CSV table of C-alpha atoms in Angstrom, one decimal:
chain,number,residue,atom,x,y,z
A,1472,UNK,CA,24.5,15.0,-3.3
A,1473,UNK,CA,24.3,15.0,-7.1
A,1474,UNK,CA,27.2,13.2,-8.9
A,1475,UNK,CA,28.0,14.2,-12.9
A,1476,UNK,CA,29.1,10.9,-14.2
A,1477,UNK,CA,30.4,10.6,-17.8
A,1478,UNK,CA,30.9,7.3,-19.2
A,1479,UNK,CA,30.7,5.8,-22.8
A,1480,UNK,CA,31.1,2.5,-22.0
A,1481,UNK,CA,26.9,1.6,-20.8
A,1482,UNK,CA,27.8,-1.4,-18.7
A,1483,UNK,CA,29.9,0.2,-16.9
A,1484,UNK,CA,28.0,3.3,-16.4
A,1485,UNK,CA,24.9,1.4,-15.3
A,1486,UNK,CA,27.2,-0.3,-12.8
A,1487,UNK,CA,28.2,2.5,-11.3
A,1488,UNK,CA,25.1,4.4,-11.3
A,1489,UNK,CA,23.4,1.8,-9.5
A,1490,UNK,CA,26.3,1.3,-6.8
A,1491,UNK,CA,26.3,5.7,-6.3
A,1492,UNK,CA,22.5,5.4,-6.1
A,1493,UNK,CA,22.8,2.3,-3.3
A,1494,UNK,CA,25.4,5.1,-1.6
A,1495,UNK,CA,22.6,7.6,-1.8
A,1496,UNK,CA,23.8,10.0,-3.8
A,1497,UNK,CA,22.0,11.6,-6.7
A,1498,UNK,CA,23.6,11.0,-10.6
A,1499,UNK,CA,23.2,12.5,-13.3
A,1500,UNK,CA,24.6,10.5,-16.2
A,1501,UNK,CA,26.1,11.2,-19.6
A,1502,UNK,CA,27.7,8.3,-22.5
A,1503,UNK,CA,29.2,11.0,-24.3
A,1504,UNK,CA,30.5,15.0,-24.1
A,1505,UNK,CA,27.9,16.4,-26.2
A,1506,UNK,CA,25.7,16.1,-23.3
A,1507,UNK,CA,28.1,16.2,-20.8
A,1508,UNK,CA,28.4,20.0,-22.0
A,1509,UNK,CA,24.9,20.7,-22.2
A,1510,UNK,CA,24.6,19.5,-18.3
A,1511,UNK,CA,27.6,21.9,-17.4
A,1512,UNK,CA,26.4,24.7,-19.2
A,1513,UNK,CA,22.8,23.8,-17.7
A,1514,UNK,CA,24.6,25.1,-14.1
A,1515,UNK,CA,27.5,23.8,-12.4
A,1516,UNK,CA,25.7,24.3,-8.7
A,1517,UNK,CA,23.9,21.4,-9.0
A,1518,UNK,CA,27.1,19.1,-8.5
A,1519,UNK,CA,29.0,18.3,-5.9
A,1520,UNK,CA,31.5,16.2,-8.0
A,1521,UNK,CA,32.4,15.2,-11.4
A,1522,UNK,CA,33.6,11.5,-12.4
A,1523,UNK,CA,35.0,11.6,-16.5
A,1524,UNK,CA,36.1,8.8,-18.5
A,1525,UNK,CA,39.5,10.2,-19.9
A,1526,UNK,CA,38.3,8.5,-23.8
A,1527,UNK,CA,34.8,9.9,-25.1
A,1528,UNK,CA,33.7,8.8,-28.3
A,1529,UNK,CA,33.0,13.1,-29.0
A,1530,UNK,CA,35.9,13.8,-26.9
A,1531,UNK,CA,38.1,13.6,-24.0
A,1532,UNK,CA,37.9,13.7,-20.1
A,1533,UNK,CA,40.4,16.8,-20.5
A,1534,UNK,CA,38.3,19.0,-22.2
A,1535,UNK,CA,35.4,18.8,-19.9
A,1536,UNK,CA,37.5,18.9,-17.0
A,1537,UNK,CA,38.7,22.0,-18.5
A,1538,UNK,CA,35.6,23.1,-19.0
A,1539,UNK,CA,34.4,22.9,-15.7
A,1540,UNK,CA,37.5,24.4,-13.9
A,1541,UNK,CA,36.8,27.6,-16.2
A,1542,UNK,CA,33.5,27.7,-14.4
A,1543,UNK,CA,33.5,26.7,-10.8
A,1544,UNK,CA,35.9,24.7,-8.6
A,1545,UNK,CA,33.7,21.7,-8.6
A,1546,UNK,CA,36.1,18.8,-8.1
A,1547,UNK,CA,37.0,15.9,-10.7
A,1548,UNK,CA,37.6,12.9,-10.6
A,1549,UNK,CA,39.2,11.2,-14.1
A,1550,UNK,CA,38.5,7.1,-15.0
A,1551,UNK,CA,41.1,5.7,-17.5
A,1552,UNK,CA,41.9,2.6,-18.9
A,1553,UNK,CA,45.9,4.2,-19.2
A,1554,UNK,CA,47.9,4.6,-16.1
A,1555,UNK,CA,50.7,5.7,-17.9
A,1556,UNK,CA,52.4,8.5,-15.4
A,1557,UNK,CA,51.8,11.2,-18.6
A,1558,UNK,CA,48.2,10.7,-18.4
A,1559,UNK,CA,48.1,10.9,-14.8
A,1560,UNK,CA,50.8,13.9,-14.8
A,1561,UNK,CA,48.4,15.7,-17.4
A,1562,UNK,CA,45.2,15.0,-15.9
A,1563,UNK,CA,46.2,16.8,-12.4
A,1564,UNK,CA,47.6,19.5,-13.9
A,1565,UNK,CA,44.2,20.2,-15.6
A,1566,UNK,CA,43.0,20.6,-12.1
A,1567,UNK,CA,41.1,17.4,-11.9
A,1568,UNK,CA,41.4,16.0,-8.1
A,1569,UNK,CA,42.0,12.5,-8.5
A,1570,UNK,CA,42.6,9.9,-11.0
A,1571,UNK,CA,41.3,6.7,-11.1
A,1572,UNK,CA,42.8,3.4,-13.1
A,1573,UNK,CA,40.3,0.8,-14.5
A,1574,UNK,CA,39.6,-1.7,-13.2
A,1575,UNK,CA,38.2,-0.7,-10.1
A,1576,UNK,CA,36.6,-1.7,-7.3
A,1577,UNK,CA,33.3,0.1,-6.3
A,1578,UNK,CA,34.6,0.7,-2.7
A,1579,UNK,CA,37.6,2.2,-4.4
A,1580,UNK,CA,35.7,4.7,-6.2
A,1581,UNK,CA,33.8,5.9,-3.3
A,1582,UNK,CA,36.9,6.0,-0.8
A,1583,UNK,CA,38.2,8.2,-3.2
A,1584,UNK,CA,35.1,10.3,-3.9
A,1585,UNK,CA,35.2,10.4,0.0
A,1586,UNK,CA,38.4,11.5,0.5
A,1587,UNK,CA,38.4,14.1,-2.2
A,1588,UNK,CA,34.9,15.6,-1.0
A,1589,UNK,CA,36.2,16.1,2.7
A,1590,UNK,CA,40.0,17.4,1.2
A,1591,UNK,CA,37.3,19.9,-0.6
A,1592,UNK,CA,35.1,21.2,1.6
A,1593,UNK,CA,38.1,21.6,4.2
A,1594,UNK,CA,39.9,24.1,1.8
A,1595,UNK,CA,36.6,25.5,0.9
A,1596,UNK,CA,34.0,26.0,3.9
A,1597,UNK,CA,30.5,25.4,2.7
A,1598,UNK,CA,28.6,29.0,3.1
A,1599,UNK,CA,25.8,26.5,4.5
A,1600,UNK,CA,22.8,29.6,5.1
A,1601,UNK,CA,24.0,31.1,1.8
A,1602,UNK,CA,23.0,27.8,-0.5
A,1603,UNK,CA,21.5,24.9,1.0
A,1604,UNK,CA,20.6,21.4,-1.0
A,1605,UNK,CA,17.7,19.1,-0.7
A,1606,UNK,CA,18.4,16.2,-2.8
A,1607,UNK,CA,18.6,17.8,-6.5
A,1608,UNK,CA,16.9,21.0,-5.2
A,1609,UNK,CA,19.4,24.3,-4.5
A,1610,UNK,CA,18.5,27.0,-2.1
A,1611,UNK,CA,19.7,30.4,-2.3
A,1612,UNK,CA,18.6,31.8,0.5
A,1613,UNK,CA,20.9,35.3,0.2
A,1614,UNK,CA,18.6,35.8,-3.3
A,1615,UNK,CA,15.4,33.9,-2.3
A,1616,UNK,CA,15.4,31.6,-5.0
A,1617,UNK,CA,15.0,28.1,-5.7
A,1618,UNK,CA,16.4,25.5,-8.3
A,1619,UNK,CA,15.6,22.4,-9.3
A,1620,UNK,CA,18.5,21.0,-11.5
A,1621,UNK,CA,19.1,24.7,-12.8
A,1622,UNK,CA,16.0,25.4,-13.7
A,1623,UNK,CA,14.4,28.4,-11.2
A,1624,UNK,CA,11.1,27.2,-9.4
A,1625,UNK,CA,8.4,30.3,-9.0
A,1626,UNK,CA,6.8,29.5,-5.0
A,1627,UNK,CA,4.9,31.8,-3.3
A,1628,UNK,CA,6.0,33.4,0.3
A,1629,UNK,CA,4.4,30.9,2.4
A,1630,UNK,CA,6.2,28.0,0.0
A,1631,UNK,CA,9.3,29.6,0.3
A,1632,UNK,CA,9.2,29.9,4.3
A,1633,UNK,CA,8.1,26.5,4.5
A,1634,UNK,CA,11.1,24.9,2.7
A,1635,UNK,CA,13.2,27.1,4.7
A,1636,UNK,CA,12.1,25.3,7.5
A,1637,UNK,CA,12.4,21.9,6.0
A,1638,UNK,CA,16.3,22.9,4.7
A,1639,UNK,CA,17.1,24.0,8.4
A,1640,UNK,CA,16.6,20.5,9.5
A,1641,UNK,CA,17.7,18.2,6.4
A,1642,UNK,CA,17.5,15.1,7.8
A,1643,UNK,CA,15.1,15.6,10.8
A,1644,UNK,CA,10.8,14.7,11.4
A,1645,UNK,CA,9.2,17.5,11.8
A,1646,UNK,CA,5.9,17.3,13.5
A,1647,UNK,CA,2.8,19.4,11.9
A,1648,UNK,CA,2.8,21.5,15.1
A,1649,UNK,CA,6.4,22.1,15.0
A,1650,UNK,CA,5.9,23.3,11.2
A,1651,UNK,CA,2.5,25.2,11.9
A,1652,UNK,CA,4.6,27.5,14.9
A,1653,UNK,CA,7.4,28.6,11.7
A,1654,UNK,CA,4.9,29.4,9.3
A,1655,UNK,CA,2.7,31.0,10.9
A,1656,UNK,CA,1.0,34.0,9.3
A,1657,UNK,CA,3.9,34.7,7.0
A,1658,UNK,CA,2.7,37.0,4.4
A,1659,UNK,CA,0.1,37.8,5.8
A,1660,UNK,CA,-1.7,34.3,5.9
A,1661,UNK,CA,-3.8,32.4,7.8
A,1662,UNK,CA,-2.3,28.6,8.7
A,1663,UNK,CA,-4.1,25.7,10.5
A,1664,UNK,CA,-3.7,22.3,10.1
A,1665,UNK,CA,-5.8,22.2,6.7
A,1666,UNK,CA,-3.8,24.5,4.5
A,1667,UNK,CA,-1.0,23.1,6.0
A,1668,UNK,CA,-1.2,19.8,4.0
A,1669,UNK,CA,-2.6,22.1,1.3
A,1670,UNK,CA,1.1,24.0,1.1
A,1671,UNK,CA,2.9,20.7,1.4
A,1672,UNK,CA,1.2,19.1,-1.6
A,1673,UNK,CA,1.7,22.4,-3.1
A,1674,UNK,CA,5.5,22.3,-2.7
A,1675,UNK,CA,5.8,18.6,-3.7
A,1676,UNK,CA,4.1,19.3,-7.0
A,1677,UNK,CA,6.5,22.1,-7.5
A,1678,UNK,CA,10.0,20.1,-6.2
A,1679,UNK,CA,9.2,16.6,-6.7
A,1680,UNK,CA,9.7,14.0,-10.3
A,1681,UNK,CA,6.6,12.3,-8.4
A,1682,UNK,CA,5.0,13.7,-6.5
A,1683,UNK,CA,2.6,10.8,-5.6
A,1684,UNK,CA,6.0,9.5,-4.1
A,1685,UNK,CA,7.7,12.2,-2.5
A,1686,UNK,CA,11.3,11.8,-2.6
A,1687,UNK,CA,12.6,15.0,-1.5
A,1688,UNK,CA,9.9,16.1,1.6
A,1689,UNK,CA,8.6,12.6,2.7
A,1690,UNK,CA,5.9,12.1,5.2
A,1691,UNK,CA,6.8,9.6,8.3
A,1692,UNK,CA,3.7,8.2,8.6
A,1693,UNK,CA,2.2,8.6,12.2
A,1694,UNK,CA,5.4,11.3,13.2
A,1695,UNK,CA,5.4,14.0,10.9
A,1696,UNK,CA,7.4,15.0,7.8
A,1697,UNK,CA,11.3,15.0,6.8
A,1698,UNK,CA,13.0,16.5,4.0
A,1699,UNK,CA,16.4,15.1,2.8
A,1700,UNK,CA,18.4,11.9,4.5
């Protein structure tokens, strides 16, 4: 799950990065709204959840809140050093989900995040075969396509079907046998064993930062492979 944090202050951002990234979830981190912007206009699906400092040294929490209401209901969560009931008052109305006072603690924050992800998905019902997520890689599987942090990623037919079959069971080892029998001669092509590993290192040069260190289909050593937590 990737988390759009925005926060000026770089102590405090690294702190919270760190403690997200222990939580494993994914963040994607901004110290001002200059880039904040350019990640929003970049492509809203890639977040689950927004967390902005209300004071930006290029701008405010508001106006990026704003901004992202205007393009998706992606839910926000505002950090301020002012709890004056104005601020708060004004910060809701934008649409923003939650409002959070410094200081804080960590277990705080992610109670919070918690609570405001499950109130969201309960009043919006995740079309789960219409977009599926793989760490910071988005499915469409309605449109056949594939994005990795908003950019489109080009795979063939047998890539595709093989990360289909990877997003059906986030979370789960797949053996090379069980993988062989839902790929097999898609498109037209021939699969054993070989090309199998051939396709795999394929898609990890595509999907992963490193692929020499797999982070979104990881191989269980002696068991098989599993994609996502």
């Amino acid at each position: 799950m990737n988390i759009l944090l925005v926060e000026d202050d770089r102590t405090i951002a690294s702190g919270l990065k760190y403690s997200l990234e222990q939580e494993q979830y994914t963040v994607t981190l901004c110290y001002d709204a200059a880039s904040a912007k350019e990640e929003i206009e970049a492509g809203l699906e890639r977040f689950s959840l927004c967390i902005f400092d209300l004071s930006l040294p290029d701008g405010s929490g508001y106006e990026l809140c704003q901004l992202v209401k205007r393009r998706s209901d992606v839910p926000v969560i505002f950090l301020s050093a002012i709890d004056e009931e104005v601020n708060v008052v004004m910060g809701l109305d934008m649409g923003a989900d939650d409002y959070i006072t410094k200081p804080f603690r960590i277990r705080e924050l992610l109670s919070r995040m918690k609570s405001v992800l499950r109130r969201y998905q309960h009043q919006h019902p995740p079309q789960a075969k219409n977009v599926v997520d793989i760490g910071d890689v988005r499915i469409h599987t309605l449109e056949g396509k594939v994005y990795k942090r908003g950019r489109e990623i080009a795979l063939t037919a047998l890539e595709y079907r093989l990360l289909l079959v990877f997003a059906s069971h986030v979370g789960q080892v797949l053996t090379r046998s069980q993988l062989l029998e839902q790929i097999w001669d898609v498109a037209g092509d021939f699969v054993n064993d070989n090309t199998l590993t051939v396709y795999i290192k394929r898609l990890r040069e595509k999907l992963e930062d490193d692929p020499q260190h797999p982070a979104i289909i990881k191989t269980v050593r002696g068991l098989g492979y599993k994609a996502g937590e």
